mmCIF file of C-alpha atoms and ligand atoms in Angstrom:
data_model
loop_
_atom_site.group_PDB
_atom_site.id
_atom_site.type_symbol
_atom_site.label_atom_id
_atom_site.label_comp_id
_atom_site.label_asym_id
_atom_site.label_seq_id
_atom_site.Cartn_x
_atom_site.Cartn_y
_atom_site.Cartn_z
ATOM 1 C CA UNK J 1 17.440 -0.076 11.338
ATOM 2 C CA UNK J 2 13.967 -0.058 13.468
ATOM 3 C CA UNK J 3 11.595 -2.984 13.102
ATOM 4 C CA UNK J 4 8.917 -0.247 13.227
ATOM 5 C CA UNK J 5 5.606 -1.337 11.332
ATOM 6 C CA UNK J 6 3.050 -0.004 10.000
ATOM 7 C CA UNK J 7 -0.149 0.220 8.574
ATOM 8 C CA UNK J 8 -1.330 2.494 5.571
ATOM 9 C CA UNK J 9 -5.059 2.700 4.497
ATOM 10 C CA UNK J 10 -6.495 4.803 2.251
ATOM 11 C CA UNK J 11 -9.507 6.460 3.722
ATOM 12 C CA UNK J 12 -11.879 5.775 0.401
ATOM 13 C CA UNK J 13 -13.979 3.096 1.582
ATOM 14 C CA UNK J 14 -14.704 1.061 4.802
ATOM 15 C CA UNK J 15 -12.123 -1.980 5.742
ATOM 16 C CA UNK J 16 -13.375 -5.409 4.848
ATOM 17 C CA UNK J 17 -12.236 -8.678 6.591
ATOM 18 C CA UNK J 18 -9.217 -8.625 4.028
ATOM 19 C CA UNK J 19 -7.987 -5.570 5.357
ATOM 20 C CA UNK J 20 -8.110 -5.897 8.620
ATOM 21 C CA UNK J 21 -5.835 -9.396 8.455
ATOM 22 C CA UNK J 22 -3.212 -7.217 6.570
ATOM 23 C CA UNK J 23 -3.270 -4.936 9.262
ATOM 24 C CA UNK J 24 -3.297 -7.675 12.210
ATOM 25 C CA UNK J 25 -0.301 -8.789 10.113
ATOM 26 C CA UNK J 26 1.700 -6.034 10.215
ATOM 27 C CA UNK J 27 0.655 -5.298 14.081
ATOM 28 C CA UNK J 28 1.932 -8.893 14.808
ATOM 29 C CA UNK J 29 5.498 -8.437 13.373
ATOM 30 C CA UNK J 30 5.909 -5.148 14.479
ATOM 31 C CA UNK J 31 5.001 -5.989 18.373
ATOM 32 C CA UNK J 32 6.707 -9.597 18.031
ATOM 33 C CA UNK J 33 9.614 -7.770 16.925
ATOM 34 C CA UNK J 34 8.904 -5.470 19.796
ATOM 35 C CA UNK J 35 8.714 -2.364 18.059
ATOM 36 C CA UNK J 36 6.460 0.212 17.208
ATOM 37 C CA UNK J 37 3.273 0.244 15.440
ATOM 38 C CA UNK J 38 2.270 3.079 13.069
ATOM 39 C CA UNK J 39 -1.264 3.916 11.338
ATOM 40 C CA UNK J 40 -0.947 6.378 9.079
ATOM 41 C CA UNK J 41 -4.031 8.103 6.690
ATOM 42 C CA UNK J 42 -3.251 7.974 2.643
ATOM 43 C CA UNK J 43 -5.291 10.394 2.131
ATOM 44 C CA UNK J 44 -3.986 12.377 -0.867
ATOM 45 C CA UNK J 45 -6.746 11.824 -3.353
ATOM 46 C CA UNK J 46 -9.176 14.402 -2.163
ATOM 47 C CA UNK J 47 -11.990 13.142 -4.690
ATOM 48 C CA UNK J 48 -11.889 9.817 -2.895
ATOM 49 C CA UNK J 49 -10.904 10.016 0.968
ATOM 50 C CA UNK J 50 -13.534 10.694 3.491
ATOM 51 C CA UNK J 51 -13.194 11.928 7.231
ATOM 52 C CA UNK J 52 -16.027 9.402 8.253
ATOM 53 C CA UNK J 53 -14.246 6.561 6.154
ATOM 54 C CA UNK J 54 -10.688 7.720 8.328
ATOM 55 C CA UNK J 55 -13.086 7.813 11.485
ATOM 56 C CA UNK J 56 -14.330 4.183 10.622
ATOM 57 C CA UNK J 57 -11.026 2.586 10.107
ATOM 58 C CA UNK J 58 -9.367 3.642 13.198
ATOM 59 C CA UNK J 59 -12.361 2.468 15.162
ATOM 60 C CA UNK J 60 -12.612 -1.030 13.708
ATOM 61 C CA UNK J 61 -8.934 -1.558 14.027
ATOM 62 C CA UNK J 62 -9.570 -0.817 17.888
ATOM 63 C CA UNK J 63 -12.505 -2.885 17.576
ATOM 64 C CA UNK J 64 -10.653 -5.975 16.688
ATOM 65 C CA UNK J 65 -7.975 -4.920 19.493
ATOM 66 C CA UNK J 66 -5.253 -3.232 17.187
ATOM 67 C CA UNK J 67 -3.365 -0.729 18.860
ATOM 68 C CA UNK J 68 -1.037 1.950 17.553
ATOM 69 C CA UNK J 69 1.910 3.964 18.601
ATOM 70 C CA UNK J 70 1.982 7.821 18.572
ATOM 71 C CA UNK J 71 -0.442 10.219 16.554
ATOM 72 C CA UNK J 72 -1.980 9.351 13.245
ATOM 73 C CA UNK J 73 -0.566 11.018 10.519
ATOM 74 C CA UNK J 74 -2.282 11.867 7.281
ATOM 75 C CA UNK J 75 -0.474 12.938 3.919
ATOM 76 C CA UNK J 76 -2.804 15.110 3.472
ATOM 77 C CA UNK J 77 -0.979 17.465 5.852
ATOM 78 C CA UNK J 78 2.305 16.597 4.528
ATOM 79 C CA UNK J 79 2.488 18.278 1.227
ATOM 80 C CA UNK J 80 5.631 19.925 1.999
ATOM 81 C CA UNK J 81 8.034 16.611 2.960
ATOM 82 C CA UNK J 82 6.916 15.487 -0.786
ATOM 83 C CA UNK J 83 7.087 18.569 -2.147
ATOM 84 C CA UNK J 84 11.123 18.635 -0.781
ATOM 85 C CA UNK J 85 12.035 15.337 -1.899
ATOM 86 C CA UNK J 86 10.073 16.808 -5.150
ATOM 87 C CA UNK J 87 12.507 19.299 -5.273
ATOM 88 C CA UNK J 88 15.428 17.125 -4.050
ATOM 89 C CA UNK J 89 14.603 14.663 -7.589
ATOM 90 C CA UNK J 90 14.468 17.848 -9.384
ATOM 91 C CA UNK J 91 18.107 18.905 -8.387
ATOM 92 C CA UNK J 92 19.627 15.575 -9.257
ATOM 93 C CA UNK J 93 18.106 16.183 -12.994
ATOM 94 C CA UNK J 94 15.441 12.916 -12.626
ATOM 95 C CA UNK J 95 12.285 14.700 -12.973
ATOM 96 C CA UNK J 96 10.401 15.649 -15.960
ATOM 97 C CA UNK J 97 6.737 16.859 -17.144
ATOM 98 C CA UNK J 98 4.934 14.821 -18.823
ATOM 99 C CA UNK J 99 1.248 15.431 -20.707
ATOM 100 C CA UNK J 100 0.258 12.150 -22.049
ATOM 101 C CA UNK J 101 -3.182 10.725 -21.226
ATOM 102 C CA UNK J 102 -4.304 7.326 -20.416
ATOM 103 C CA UNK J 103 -5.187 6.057 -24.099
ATOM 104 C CA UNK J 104 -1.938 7.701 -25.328
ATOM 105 C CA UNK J 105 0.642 5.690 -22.851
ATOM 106 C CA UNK J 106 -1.616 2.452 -23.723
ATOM 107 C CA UNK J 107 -1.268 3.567 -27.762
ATOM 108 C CA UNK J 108 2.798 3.792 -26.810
ATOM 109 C CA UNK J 109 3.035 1.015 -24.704
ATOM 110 C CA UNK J 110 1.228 -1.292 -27.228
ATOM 111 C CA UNK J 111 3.767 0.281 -30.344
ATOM 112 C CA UNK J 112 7.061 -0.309 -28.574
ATOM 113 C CA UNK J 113 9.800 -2.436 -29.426
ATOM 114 C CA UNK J 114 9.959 -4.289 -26.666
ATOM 115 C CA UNK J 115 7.008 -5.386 -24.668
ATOM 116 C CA UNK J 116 6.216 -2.900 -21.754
ATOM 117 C CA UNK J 117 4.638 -4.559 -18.479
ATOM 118 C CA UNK J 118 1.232 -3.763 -18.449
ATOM 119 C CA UNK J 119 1.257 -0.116 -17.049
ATOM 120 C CA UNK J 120 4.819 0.525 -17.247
ATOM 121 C CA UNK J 121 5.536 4.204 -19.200
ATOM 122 C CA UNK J 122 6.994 4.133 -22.107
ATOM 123 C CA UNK J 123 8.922 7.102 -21.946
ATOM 124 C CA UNK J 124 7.272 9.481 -24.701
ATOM 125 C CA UNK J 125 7.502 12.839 -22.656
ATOM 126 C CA UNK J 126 11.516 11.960 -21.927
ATOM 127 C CA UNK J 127 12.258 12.402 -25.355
ATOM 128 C CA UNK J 128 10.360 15.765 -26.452
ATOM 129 C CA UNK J 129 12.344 17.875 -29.023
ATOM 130 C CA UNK J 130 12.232 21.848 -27.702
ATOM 131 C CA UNK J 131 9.430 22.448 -30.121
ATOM 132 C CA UNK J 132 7.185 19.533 -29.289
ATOM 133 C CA UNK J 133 7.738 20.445 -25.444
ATOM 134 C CA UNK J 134 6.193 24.151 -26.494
ATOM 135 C CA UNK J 135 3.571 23.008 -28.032
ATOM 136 C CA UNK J 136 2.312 20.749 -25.172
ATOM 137 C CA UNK J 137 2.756 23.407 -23.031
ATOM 138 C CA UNK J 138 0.782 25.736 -24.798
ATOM 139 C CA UNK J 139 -2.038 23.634 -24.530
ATOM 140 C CA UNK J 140 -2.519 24.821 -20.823
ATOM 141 C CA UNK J 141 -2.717 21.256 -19.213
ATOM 142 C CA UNK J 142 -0.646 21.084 -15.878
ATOM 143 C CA UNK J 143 1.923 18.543 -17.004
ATOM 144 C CA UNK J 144 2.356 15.173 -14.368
ATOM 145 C CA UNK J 145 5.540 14.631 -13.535
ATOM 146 C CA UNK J 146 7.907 11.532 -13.726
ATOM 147 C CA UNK J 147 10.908 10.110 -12.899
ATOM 148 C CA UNK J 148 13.805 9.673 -15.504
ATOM 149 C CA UNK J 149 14.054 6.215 -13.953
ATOM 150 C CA UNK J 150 16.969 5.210 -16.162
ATOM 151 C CA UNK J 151 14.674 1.430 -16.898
ATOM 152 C CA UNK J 152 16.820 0.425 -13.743
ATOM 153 C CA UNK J 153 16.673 -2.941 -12.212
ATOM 154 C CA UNK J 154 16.080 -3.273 -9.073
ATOM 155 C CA UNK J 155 16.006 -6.677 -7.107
ATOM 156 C CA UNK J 156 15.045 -6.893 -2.865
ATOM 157 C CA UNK J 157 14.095 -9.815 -1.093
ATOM 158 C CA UNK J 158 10.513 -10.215 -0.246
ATOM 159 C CA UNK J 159 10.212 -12.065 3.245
ATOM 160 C CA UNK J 160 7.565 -14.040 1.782
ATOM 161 C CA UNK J 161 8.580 -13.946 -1.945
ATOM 162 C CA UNK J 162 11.783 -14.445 -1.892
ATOM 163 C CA UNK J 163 14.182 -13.052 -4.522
ATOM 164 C CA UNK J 164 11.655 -9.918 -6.618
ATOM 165 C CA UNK J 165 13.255 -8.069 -9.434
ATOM 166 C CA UNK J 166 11.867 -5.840 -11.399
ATOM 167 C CA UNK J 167 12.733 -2.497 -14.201
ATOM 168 C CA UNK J 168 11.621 0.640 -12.855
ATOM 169 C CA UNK J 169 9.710 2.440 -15.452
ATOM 170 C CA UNK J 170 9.310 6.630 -15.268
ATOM 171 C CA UNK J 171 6.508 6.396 -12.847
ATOM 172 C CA UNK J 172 4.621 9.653 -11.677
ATOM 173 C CA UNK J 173 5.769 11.788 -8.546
ATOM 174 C CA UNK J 174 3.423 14.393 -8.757
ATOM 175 C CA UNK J 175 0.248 13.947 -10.678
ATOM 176 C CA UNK J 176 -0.931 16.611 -12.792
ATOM 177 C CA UNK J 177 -4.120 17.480 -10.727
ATOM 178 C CA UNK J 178 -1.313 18.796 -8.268
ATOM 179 C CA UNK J 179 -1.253 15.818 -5.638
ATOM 180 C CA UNK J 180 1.811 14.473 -4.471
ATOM 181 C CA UNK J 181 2.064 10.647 -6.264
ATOM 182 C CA UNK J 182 1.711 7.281 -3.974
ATOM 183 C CA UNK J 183 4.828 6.405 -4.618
ATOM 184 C CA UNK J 184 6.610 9.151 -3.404
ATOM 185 C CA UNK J 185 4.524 9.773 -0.469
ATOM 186 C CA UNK J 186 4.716 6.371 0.514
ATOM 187 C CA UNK J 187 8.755 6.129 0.552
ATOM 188 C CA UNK J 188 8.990 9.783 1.830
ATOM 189 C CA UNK J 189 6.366 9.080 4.859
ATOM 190 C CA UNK J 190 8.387 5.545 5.343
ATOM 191 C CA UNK J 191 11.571 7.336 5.518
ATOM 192 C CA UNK J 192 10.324 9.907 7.910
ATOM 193 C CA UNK J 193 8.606 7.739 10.054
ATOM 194 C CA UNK J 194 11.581 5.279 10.415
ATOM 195 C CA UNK J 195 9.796 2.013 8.876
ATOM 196 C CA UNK J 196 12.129 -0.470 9.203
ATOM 197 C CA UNK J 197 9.496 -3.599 7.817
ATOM 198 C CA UNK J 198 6.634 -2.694 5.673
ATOM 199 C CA UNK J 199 3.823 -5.253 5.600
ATOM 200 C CA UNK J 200 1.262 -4.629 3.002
ATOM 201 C CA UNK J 201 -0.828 -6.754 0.730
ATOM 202 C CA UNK J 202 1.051 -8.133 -1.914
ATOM 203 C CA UNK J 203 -1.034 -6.286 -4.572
ATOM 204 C CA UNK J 204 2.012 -4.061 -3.926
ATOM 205 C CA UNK J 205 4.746 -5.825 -4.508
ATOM 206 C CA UNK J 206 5.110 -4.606 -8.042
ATOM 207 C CA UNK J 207 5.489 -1.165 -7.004
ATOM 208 C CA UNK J 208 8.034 -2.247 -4.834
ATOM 209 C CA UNK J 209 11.375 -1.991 -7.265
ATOM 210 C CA UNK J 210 9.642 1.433 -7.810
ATOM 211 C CA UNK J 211 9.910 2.869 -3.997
ATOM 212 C CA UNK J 212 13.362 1.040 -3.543
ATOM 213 C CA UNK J 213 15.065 2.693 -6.400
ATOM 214 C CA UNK J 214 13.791 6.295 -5.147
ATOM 215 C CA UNK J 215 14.675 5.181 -1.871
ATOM 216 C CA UNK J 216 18.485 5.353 -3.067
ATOM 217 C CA UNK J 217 17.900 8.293 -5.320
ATOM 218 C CA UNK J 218 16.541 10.651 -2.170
ATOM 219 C CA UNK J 219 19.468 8.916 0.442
ATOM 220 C CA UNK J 220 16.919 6.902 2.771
ATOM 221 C CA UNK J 221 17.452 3.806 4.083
ATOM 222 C CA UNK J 222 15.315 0.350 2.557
ATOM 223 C CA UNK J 223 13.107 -1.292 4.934
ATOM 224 C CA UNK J 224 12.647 -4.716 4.193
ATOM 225 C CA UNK J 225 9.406 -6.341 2.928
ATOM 226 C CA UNK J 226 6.987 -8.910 3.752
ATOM 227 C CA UNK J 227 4.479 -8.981 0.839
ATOM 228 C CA UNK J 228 1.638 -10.702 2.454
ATOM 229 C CA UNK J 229 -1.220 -12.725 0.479
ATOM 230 C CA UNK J 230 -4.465 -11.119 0.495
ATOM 231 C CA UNK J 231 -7.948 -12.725 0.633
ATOM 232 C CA UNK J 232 -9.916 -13.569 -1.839
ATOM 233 C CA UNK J 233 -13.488 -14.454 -2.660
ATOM 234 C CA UNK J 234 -15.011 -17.794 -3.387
ATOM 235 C CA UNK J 235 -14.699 -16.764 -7.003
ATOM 236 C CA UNK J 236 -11.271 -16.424 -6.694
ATOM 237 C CA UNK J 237 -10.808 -12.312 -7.311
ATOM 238 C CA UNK J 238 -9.701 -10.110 -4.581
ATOM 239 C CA UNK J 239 -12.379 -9.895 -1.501
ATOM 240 C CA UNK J 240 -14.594 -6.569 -2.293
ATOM 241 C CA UNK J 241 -17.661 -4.934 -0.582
ATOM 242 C CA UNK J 242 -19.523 -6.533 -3.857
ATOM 243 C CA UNK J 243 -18.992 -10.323 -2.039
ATOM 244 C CA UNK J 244 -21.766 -9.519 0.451
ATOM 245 C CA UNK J 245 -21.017 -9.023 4.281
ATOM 246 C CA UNK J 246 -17.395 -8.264 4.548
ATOM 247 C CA UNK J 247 -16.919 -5.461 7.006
ATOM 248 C CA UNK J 248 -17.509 -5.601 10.334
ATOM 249 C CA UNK J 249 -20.780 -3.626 10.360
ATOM 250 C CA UNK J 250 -22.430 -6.109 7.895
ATOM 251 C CA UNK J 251 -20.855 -9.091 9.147
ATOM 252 C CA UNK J 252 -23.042 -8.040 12.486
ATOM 253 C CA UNK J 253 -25.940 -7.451 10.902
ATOM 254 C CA UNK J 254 -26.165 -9.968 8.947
ATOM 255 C CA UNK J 255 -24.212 -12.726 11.046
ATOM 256 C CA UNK J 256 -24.481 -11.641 14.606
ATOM 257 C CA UNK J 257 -21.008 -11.649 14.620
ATOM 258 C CA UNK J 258 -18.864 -9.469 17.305
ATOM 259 C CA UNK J 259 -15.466 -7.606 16.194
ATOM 260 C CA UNK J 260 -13.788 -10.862 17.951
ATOM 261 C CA UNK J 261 -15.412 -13.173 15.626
ATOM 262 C CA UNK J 262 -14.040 -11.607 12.808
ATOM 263 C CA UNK J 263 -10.679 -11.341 14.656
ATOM 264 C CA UNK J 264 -11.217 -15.258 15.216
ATOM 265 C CA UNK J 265 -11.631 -15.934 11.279
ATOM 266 C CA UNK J 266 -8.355 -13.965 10.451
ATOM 267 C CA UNK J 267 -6.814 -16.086 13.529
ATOM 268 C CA UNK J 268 -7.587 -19.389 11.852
ATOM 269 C CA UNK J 269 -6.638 -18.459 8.399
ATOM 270 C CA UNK J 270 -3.417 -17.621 9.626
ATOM 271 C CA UNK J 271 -2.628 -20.719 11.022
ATOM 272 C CA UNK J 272 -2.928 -19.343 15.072
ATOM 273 C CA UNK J 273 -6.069 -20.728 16.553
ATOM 274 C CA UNK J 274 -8.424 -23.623 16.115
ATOM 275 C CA UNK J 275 -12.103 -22.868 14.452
ATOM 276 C CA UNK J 276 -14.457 -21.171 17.417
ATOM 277 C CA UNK J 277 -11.547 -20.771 19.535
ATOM 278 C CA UNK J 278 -11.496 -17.076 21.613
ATOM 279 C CA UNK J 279 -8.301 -15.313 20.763
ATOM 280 C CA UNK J 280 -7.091 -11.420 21.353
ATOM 281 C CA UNK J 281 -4.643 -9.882 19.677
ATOM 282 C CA UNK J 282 -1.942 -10.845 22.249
ATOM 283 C CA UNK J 283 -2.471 -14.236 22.320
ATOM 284 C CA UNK J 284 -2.021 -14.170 18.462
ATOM 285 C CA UNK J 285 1.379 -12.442 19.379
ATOM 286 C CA UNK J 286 2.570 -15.369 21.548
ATOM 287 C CA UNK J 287 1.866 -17.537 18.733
ATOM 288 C CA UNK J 288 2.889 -15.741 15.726
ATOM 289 C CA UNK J 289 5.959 -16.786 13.669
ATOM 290 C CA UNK J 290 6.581 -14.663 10.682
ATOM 291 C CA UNK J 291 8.215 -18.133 8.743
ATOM 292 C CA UNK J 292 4.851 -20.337 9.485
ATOM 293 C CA UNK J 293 2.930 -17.765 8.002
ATOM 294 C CA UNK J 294 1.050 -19.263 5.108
ATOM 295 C CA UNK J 295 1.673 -18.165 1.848
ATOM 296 C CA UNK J 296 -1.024 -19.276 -0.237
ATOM 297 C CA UNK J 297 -4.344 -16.526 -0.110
ATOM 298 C CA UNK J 298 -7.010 -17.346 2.545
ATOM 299 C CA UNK J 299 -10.811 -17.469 0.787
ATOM 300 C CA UNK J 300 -13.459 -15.755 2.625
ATOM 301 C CA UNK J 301 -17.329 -17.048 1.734
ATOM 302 C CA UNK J 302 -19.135 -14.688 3.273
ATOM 303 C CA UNK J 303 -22.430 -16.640 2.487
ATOM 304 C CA UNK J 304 -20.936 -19.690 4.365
ATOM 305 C CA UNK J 305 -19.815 -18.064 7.854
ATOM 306 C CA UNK J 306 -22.047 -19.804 10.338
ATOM 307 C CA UNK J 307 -24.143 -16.607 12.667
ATOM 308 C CA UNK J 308 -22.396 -16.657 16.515
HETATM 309 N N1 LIG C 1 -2.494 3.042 0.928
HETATM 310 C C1 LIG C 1 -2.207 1.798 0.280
HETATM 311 C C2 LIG C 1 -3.476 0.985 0.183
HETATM 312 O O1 LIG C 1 -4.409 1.225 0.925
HETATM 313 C C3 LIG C 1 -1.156 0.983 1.014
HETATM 314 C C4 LIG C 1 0.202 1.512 0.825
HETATM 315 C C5 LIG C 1 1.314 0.717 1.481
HETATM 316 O O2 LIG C 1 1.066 -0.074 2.397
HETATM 317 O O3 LIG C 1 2.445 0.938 1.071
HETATM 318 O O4 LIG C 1 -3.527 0.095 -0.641
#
């Protein structure tokens, strides 16, 4: 197996400080581990990805001195690997439609037996009798469809967690507005691209037992994980463009602040410089140590970051 990284945004917004320290992340154990380094565009909502947003991304990872291997791919031009391993699901007998809304799965969820976590499927549209089926189809909605999961459990180890388990509901591989799922993009495009460590935020790692288990199902090989901690606000949620100046853009406007300034914050909340200390990527490198990585989330005040 490679120790090929990489580095997956979705092209829906601009990349805040949070962001880009996933991404240095991932860059570090990939070229530490001396392997490549892939960026690569999730782009497969069309209602929310943007060229400019794509254009943005890859020019503030350069900014902070990220550097990538070979040519950017974007799922958006890769339809037809999904729509194989689609097809692939199909053949083994695991995929079925399914026409249930939002409110219905919650109304489901909340009736079962046996608490559901919370967005987990309960199953509804795997049980249809013949005429039920009919009738849903007659209603002219394009169906989503799912995986017959088989409530599997699936357990991995997480570099950073440790021991994860989890039961893999009938997620979505196809949504019904005809776009190609996350999921199965995700461990299609992994496969294909020879991932052998994904490093993503660990706002993930619940979908994890999810792309292992199709993994298996579709023959590729598992990378391994590092779930890393993501940063968070003063008031403790997730860091958002809401917090103020978080991107590099408004971090220069309103802070003076150069793309190495920024790259000097993620340094020090990783442990691998001292506060005002110049670093580049490379130096980080030399320093980095996937087990002194911290695991508790960094906090980012963007009020409180002193102008350079
Ligand atoms: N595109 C996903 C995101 O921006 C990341 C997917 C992944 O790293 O597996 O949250």
């Amino acid at each position: 197996m490679t120790r090929d990284g990489r580095f997956a945004p979705s092209p829906s917004g601009t990349l805040h400080v949070g962001n880009l320290r996933t991404a240095l992340l991932a860059w570090l154990f990939a070229r530490r581990a001396e392997a490549r380094f892939l960026v690569r565009i999730e782009d497969l909502d069309p209602g929310r990805s943007r060229r400019e947003h794509e254009q943005r991304q890859l020019a503030d990872l350069a900014a902070v001195g990220l550097d990538w291997d070979g040519p950017i791919e974007r799922q958006s031009e890769r339809h037809e690997l999904y729509r194989a391993a689609l097809e692939q699901l199909r053949a083994a007998d695991r995929v079925y439609p399914c026409w249930c809304t939002r409110a219905e799965i919650r109304e489901a969820a909340s009736a079962a037996h046996a608490p559901l976590p919370e967005g987990a499927y309960p199953g509804t549209c795997r049980e249809l009798t013949a005429a039920q089926r009919a009738e849903r189809e007659a209603s002219g909605r394009t169906p989503a469809l799912r995986l017959d999961a088989g409530a599997e459990r699936v357990a991995f180890d997480d570099r950073l967690h440790g021991r994860v388990e989890g039961v893999v509901d009938d997620f979505v591989l196809w949504r019904g507005d005809g776009t190609p799922a996350y999921n199965l993009a995700v461990v299609v495009d992994d496969g294909d691209q020879r991932i052998g460590e994904v490093v993503r935020g660990d706002d993930l790692l619940d979908s994890t037992p999810r792309q292992l288990l199709l993994q298996r199902l579709l023959g590729l090989r598992a990378p391994s994980y590092a779930h890393v901690p993501l940063v968070l606000a003063p008031d403790g949620r997730r860091l958002a463009k809401r917090h103020g100046a978080v991107t590099l853009e408004d971090l220069h406007d309103a802070r003076g602040w150069e793309p190495a300034d920024a790259l000097g914050w993620m340094a020090v909340s990783l442990g691998l410089a001292e506060p005002g200390e110049r670093v580049t990527p490379a130096l980080l490198e030399s320093r980095f140590s996937p087990r002194r990585l911290p695991r508790e989330p960094a906090t980012f005040d963007a009020a409180d970051q002193r102008p350079r």
